[in-house]
Coordinates of N, CA and C in Angstrom, one line a residue:
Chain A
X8 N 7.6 19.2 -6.3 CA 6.7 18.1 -6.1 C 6.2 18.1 -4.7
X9 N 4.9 17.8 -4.4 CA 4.5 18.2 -2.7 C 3.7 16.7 -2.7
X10 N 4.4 15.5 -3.3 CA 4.1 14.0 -2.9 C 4.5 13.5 -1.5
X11 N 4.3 12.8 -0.7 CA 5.0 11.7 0.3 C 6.5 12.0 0.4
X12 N 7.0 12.3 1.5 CA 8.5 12.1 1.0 C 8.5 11.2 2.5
X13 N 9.9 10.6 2.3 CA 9.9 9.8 3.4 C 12.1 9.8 3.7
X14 N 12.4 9.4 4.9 CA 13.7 9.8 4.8 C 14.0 8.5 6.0
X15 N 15.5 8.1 6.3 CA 15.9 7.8 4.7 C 15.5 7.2 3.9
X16 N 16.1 6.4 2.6 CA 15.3 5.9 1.5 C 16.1 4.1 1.9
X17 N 16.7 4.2 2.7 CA 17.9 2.8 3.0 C 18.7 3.2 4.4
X18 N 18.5 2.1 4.7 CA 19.1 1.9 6.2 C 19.8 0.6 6.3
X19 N 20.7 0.5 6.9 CA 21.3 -0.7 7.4 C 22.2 -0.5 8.6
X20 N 21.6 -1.5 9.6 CA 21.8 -1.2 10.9 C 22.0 -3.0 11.2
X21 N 22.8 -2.8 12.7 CA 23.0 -3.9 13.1 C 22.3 -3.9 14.4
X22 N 21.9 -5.5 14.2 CA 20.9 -6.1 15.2 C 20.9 -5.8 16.5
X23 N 19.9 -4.9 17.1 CA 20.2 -4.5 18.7 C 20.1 -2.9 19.1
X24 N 20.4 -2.5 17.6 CA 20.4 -1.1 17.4 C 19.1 -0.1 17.3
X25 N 19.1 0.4 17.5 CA 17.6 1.9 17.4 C 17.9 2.1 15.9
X26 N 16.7 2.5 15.5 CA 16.2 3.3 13.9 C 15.2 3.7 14.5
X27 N 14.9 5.4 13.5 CA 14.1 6.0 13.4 C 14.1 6.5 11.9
X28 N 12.9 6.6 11.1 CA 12.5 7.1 9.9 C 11.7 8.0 10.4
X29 N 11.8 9.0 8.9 CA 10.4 9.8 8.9 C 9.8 10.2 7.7
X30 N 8.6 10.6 8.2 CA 7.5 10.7 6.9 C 7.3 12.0 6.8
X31 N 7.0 13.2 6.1 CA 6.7 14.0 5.6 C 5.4 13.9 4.6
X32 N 3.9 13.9 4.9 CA 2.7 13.6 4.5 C 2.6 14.9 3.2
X33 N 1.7 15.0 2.5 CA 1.4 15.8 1.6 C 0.6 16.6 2.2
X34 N 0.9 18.2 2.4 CA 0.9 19.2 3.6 C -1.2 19.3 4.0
X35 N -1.8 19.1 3.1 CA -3.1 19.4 3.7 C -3.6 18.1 4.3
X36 N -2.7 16.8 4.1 CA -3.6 15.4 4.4 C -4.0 15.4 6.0
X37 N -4.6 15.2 6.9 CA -4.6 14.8 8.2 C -4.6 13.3 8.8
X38 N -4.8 12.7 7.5 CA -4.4 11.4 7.9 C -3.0 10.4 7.5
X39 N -2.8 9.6 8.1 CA -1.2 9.5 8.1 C -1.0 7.7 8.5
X40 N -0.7 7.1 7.2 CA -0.6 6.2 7.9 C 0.9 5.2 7.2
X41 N 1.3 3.8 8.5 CA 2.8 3.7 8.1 C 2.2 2.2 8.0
X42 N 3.0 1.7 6.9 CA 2.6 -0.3 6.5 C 3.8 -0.7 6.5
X43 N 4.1 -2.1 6.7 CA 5.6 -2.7 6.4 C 5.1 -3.5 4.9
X44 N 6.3 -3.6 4.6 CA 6.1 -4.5 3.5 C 7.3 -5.7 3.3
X45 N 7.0 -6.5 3.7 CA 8.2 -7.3 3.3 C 8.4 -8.2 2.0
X46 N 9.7 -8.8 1.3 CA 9.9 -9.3 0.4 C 8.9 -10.4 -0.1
X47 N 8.1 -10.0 -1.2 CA 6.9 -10.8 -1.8 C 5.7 -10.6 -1.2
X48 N 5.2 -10.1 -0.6 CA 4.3 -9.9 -0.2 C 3.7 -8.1 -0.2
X49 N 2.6 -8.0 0.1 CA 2.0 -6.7 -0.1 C 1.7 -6.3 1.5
X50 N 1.8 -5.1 1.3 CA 2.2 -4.0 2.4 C 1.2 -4.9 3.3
X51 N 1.7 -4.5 4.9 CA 0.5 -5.1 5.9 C 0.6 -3.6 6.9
X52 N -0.8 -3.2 7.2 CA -0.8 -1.9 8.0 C -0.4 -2.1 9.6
X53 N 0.4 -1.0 9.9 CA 1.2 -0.8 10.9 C 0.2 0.4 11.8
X54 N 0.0 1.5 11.6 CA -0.5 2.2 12.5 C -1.2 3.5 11.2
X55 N -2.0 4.3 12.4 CA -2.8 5.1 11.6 C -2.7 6.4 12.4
X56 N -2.8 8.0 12.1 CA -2.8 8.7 12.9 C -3.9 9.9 12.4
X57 N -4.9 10.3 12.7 CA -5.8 11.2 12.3 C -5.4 12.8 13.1
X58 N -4.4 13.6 12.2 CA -4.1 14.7 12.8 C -2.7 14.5 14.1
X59 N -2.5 14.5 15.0 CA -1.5 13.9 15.5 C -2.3 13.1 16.8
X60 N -3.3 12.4 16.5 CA -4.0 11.2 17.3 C -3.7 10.0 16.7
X61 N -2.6 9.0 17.4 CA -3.0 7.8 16.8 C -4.0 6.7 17.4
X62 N -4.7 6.8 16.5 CA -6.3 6.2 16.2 C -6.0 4.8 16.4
X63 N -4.8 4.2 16.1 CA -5.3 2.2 15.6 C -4.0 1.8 15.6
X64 N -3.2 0.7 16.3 CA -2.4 0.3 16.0 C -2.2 -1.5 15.8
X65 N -1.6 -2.0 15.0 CA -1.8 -3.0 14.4 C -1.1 -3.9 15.3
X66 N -1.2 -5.5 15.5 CA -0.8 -6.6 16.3 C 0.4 -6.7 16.2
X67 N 0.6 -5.7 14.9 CA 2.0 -6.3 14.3 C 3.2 -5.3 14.8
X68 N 2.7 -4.8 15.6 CA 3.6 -3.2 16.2 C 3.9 -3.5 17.4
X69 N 4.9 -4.0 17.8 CA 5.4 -4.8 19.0 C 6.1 -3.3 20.1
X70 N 6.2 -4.0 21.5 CA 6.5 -3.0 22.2 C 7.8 -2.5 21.5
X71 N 8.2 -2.6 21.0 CA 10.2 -2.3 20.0 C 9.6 -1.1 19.3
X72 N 8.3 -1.1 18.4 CA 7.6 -0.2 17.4 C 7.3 1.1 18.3
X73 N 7.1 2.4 17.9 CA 6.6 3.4 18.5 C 6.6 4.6 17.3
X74 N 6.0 4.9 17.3 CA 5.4 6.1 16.3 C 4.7 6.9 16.8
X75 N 5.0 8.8 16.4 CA 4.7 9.8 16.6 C 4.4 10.8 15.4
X76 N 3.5 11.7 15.8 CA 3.3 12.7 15.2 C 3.0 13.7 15.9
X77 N 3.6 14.3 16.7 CA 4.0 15.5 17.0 C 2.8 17.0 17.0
X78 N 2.8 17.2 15.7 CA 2.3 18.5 15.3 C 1.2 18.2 14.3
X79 N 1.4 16.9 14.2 CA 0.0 16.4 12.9 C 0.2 17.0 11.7
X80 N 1.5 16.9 11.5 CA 2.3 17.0 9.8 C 3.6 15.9 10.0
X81 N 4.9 16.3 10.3 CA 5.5 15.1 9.7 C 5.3 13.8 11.3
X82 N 6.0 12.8 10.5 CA 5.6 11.7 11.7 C 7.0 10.7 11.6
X83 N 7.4 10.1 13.0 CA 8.2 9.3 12.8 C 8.1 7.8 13.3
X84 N 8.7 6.8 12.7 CA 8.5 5.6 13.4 C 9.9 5.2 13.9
X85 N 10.2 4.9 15.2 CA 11.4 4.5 16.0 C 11.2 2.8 15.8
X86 N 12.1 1.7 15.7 CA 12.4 0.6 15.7 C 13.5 0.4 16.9
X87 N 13.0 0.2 18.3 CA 14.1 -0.4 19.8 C 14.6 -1.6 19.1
X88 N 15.8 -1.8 19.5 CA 16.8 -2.9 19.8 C 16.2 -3.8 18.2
X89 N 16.2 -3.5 17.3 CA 16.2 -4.3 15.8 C 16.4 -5.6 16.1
X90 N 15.9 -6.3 15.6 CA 15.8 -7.6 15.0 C 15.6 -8.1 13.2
X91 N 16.3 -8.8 12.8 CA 16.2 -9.2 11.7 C 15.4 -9.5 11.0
X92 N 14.0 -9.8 12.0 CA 13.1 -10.1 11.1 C 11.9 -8.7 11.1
X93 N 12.8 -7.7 11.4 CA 12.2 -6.3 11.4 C 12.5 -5.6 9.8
X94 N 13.9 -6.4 9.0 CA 14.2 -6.1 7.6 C 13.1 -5.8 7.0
X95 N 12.4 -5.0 6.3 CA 11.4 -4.6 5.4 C 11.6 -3.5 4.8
X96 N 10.4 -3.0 4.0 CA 9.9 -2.0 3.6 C 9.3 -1.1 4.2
X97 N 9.1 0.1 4.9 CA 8.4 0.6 5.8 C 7.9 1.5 4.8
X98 N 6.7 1.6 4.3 CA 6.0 2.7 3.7 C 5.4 3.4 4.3
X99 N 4.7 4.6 4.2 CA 3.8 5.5 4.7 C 3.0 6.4 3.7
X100 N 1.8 6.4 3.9 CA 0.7 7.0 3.0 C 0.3 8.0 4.1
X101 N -0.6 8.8 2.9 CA -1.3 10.2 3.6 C -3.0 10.2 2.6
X102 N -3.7 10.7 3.3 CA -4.9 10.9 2.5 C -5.6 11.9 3.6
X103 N -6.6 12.4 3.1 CA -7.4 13.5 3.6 C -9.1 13.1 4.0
X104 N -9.1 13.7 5.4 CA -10.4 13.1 5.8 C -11.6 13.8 5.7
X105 N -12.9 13.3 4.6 CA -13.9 14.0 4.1 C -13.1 14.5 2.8
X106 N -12.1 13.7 2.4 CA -11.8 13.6 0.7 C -12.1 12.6 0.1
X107 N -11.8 11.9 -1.1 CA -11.4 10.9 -1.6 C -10.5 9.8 -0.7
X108 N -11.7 8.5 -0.5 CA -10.3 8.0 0.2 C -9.4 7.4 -0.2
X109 N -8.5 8.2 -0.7 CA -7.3 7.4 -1.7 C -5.9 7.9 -0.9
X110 N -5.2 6.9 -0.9 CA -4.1 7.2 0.0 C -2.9 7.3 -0.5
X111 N -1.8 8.8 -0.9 CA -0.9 8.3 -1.3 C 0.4 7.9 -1.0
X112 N 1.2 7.1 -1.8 CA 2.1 6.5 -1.1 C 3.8 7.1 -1.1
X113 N 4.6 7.4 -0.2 CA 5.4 7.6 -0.3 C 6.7 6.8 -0.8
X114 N 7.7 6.6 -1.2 CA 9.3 5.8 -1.8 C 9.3 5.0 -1.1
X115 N 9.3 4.6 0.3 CA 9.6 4.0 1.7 C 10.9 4.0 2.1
X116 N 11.1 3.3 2.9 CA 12.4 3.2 3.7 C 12.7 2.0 3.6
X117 N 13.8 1.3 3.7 CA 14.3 -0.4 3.1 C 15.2 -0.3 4.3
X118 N 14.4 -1.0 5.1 CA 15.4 -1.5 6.4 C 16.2 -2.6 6.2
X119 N 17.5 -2.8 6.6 CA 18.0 -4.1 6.5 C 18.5 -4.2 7.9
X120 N 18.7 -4.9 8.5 CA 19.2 -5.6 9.7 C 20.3 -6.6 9.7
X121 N 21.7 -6.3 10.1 CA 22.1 -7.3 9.7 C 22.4 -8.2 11.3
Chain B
X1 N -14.8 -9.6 8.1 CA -13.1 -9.3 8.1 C -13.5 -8.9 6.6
X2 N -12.6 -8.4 6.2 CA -12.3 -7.9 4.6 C -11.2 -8.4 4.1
X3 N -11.2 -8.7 2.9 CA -9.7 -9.8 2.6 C -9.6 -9.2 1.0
X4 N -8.8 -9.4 0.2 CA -8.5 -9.8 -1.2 C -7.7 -10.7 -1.5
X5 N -8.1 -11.8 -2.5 CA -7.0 -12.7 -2.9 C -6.8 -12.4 -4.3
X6 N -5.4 -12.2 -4.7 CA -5.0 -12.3 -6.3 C -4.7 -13.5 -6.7
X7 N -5.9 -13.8 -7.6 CA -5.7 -15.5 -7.8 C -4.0 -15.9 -8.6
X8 N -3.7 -15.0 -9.0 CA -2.0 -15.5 -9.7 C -1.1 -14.6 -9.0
X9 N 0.0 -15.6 -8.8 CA 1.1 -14.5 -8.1 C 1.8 -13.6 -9.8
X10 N 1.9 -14.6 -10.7 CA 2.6 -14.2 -11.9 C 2.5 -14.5 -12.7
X11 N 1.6 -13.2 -13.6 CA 1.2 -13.2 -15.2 C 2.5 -12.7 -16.5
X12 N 2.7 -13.9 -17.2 CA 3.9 -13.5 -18.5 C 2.7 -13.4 -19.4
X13 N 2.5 -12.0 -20.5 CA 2.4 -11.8 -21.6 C 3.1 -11.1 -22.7
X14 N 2.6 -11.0 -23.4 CA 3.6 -10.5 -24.6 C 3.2 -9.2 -25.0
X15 N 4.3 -8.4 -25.6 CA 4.4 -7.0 -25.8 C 2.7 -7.1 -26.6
X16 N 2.0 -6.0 -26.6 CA 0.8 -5.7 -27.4 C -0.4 -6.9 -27.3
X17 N -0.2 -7.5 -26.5 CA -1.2 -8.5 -25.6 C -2.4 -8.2 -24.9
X18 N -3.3 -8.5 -24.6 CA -3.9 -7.9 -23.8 C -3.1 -8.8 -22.5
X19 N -4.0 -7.4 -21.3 CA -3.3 -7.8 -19.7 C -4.9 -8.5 -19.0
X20 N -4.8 -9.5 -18.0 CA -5.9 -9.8 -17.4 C -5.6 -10.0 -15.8
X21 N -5.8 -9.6 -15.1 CA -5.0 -9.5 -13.6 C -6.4 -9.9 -12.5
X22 N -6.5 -10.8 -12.2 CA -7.4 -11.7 -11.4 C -7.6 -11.1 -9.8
X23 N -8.5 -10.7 -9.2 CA -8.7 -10.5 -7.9 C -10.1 -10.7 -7.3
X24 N -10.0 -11.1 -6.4 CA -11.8 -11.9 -5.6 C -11.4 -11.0 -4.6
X25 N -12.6 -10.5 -3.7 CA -12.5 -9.9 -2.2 C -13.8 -10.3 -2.0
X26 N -13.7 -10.1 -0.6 CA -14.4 -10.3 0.6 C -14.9 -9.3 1.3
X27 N -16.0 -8.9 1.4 CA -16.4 -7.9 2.7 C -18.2 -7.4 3.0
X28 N -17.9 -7.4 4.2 CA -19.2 -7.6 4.9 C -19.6 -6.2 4.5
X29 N -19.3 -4.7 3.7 CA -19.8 -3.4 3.7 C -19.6 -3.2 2.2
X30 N -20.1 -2.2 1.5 CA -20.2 -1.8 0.2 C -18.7 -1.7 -0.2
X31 N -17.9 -2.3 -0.9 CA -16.3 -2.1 -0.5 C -16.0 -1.0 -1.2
X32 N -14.6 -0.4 -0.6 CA -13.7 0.3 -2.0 C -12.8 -0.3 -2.1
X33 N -12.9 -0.6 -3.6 CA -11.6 -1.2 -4.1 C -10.5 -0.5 -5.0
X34 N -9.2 -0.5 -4.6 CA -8.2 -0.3 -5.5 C -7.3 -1.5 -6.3
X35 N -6.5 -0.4 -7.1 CA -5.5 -1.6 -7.6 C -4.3 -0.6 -8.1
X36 N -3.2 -1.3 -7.5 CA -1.9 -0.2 -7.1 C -1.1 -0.7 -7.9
X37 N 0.1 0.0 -8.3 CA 1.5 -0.9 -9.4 C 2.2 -0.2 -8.3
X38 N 2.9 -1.1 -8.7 CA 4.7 -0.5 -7.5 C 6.1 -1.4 -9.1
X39 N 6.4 -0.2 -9.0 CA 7.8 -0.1 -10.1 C 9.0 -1.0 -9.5
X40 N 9.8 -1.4 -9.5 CA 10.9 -1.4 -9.3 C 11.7 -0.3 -8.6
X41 N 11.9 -0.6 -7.2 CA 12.7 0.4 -6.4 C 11.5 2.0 -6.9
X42 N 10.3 1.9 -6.5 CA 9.6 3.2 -6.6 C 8.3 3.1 -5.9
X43 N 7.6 4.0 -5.5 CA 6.7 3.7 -4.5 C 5.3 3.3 -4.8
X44 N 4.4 2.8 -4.5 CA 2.7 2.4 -4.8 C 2.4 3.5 -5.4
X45 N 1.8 3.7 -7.0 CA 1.0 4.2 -7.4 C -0.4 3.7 -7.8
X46 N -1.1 4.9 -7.4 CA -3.1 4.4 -7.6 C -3.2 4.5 -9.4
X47 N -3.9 3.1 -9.7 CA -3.7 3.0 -10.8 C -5.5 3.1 -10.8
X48 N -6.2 2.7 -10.4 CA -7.9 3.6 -10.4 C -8.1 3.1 -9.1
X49 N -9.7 3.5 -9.2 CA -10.0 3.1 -7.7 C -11.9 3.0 -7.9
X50 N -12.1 2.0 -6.9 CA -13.8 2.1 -7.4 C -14.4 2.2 -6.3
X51 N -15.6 3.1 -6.0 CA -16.2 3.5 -5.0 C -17.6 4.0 -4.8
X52 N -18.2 2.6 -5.4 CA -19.8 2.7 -5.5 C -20.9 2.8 -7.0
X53 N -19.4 4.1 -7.8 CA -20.1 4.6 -8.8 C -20.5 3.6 -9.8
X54 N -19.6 4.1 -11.1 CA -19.6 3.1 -12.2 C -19.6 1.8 -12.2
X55 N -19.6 1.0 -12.1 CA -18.9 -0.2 -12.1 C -17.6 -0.4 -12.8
X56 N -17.7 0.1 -14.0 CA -16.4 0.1 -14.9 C -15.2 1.0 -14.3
X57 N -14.6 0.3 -14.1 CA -13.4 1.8 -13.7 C -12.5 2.0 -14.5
X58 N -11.8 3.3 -15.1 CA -10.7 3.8 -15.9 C -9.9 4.2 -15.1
X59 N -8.7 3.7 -15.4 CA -7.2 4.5 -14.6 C -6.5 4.8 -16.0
X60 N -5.3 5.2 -15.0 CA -4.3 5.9 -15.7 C -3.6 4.5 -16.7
X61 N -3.2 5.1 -17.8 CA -2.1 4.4 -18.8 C -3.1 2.8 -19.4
X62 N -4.0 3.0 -19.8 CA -5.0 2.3 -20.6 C -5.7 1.2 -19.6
X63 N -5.4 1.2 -18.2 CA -6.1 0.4 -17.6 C -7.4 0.3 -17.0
X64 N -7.9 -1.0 -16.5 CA -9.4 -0.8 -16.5 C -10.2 -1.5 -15.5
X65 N -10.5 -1.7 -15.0 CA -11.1 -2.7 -14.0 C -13.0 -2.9 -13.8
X66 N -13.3 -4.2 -13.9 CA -14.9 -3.9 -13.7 C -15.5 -4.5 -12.6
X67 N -16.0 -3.7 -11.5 CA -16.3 -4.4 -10.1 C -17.9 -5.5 -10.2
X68 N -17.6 -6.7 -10.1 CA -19.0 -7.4 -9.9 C -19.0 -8.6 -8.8
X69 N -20.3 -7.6 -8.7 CA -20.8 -7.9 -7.5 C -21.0 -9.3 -7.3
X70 N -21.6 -9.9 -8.3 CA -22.4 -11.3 -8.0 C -20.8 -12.1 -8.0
X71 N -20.0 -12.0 -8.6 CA -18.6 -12.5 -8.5 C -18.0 -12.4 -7.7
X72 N -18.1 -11.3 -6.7 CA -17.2 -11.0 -6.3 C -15.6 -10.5 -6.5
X73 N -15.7 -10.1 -8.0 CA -14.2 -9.8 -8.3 C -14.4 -8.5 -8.7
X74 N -13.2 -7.7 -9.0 CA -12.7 -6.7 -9.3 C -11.3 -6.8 -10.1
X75 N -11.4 -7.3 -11.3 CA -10.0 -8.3 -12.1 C -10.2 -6.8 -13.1
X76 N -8.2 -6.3 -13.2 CA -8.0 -5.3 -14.0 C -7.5 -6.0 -15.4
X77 N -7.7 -5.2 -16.1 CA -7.4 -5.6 -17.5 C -6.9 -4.5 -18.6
X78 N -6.2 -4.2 -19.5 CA -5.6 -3.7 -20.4 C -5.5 -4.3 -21.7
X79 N -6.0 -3.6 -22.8 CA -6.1 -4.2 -24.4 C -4.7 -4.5 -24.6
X80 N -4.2 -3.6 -24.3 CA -2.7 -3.9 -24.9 C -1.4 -3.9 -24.4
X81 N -0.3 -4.6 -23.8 CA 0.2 -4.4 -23.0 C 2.1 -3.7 -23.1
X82 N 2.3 -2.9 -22.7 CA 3.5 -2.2 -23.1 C 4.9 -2.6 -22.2
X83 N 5.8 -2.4 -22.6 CA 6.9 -3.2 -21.4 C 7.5 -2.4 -20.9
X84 N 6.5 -1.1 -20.3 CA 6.6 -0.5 -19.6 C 5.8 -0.6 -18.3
X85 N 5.0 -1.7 -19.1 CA 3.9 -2.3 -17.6 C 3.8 -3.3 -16.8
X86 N 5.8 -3.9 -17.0 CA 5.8 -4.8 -16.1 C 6.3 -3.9 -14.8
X87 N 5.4 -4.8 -13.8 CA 5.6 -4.3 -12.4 C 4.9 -5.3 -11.5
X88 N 4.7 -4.9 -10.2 CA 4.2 -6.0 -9.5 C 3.0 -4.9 -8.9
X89 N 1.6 -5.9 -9.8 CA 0.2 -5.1 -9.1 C -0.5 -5.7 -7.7
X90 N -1.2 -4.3 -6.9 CA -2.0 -4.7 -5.8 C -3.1 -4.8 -5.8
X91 N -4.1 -5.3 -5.6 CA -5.5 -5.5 -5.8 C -5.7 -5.2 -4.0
X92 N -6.6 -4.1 -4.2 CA -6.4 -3.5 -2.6 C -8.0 -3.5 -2.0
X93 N -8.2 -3.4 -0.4 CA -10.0 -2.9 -0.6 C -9.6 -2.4 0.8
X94 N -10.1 -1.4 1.2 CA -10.3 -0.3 2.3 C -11.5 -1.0 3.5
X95 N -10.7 -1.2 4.5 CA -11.2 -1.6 5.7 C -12.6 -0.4 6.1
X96 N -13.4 -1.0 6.0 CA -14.2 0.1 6.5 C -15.3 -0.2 7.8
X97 N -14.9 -1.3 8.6 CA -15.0 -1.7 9.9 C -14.7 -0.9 11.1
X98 N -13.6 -0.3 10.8 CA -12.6 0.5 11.8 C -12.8 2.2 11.1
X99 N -13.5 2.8 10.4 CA -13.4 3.8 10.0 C -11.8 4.6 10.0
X100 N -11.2 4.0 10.2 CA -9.8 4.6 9.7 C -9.1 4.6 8.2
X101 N -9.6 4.0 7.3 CA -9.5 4.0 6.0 C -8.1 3.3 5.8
X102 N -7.9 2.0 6.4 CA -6.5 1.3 6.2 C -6.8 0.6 5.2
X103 N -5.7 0.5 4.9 CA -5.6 -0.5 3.2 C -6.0 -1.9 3.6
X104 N -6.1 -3.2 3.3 CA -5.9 -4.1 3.4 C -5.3 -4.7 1.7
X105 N -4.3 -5.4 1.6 CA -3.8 -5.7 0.3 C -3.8 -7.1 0.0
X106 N -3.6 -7.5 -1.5 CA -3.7 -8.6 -1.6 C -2.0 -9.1 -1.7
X107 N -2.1 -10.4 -2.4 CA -0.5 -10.7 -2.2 C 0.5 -10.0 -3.6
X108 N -0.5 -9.9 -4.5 CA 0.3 -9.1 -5.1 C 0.5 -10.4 -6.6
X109 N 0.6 -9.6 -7.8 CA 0.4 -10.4 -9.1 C 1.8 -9.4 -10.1
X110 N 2.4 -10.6 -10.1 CA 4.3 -9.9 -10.7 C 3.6 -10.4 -12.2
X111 N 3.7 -9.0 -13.1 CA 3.3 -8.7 -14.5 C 4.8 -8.5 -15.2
X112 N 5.1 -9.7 -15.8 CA 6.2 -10.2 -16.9 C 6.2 -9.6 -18.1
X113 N 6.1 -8.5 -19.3 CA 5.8 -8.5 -20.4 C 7.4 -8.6 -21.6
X114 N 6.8 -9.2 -22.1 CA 8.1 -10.2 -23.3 C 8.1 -9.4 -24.6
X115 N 9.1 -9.2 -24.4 CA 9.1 -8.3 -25.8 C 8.4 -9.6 -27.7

């Protein structure tokens, strides 16, 4: 399967602590992008990266947030000194630029904070 | 700004029902609209997507959606509903302000089906 993969799939860290996830895009996409999603609600976009430029980053990506992509294939997002109300869903999509713009989505990562 | 509202958080129908899944958007540009299911513990799948052409859109697993304009909706629908199709759907539309092709999502409509 050459879908989204994303690693890990669960985290649980205590408050204060570093996390880092990562995304593995679908190998020809160039675009790359990471949403949170929290309990009840639908994903809200986090950052975007066209190739390994990130292009746009959202209000919601505090100095703690930092995201890379390296080589403009896999990408990772670091979470500084966690806070609880950092617990979410961290998804990440890929889609291709001058394709269809349809984005797909990887399993995400299920942060918990305790 | 670009927005979607899903007018119901949570539709209960019954096995072989039809499905009717309500969404209004907003936007200042010719929009694209999706509409995504997310499983239980599994990730967003694109269930169709509309982008100018048809107005009628066909996705995967008998679903259907019809974009109008003068409404402003984009409400997906299914003849018949299997209980394999409860999940929680997104009624999505593509920022196209920022040329970066970010999602913008709605809140999301939790699909009940009753045996």
């Amino acid at each position: 399967d050459t879908g989204v993969s994303q690693d890990p799939r669960h985290k649980i860290t205590k408050r204060g602590q570093n996390v880092t996830f990562r995304c593995d895009p679908i190998s020809e996409h160039n675009r790359l992008y990471w949403y949170r999603q929290t309990l009840g609600q639908g994903p809200e976009f986090l950052t975007y990266f066209q190739n390994e430029a990130q292009l746009e980053k959202s209000r919601l990506l505090s100095d703690r947030f930092s995201a890379e992509r390296p080589k403009g294939s896999f990408s990772t997002l670091e979470i500084q000194r966690t806070e609880q109300g950092d617990s979410a869903m961290y998804l990440c999509a890929s889609s291709l630029v001058g394709g269809p713009d349809t984005q797909y989505f990887g399993p995400g990562t299920r942060l918990t904070v305790l | 700004a670009q927005s979607v509202t899903q007018l119901d958080s949570h539709v209960s129908v019954s096995e072989g029902t039809p499905v009717l899944l309500r969404c209004n958007y907003s936007s200042s540009y010719s929009p694209s609209l999706f509409w995504y299911v997310q499983h239980p513990n599994k990730g967003l799948q694109l269930l169709l997507k509309y982008t100018s052409a048809a107005t009628l859109v066909k996705g995967i697993n008998g679903f259907e959606a019809e974009f109008k304009k003068s409404e402003t909706s984009f409400h997906l629908t299914k003849p018949s509903a299997h209980m394999s199709d409860a999940a929680e759907y997104f009624c999505v539309v593509s920022d196209r302000s920022s040329n970066t092709g970010k999602l913008i999502f709605g809140q999301g409509t939790t699909l009940q089906v009753k045996p």
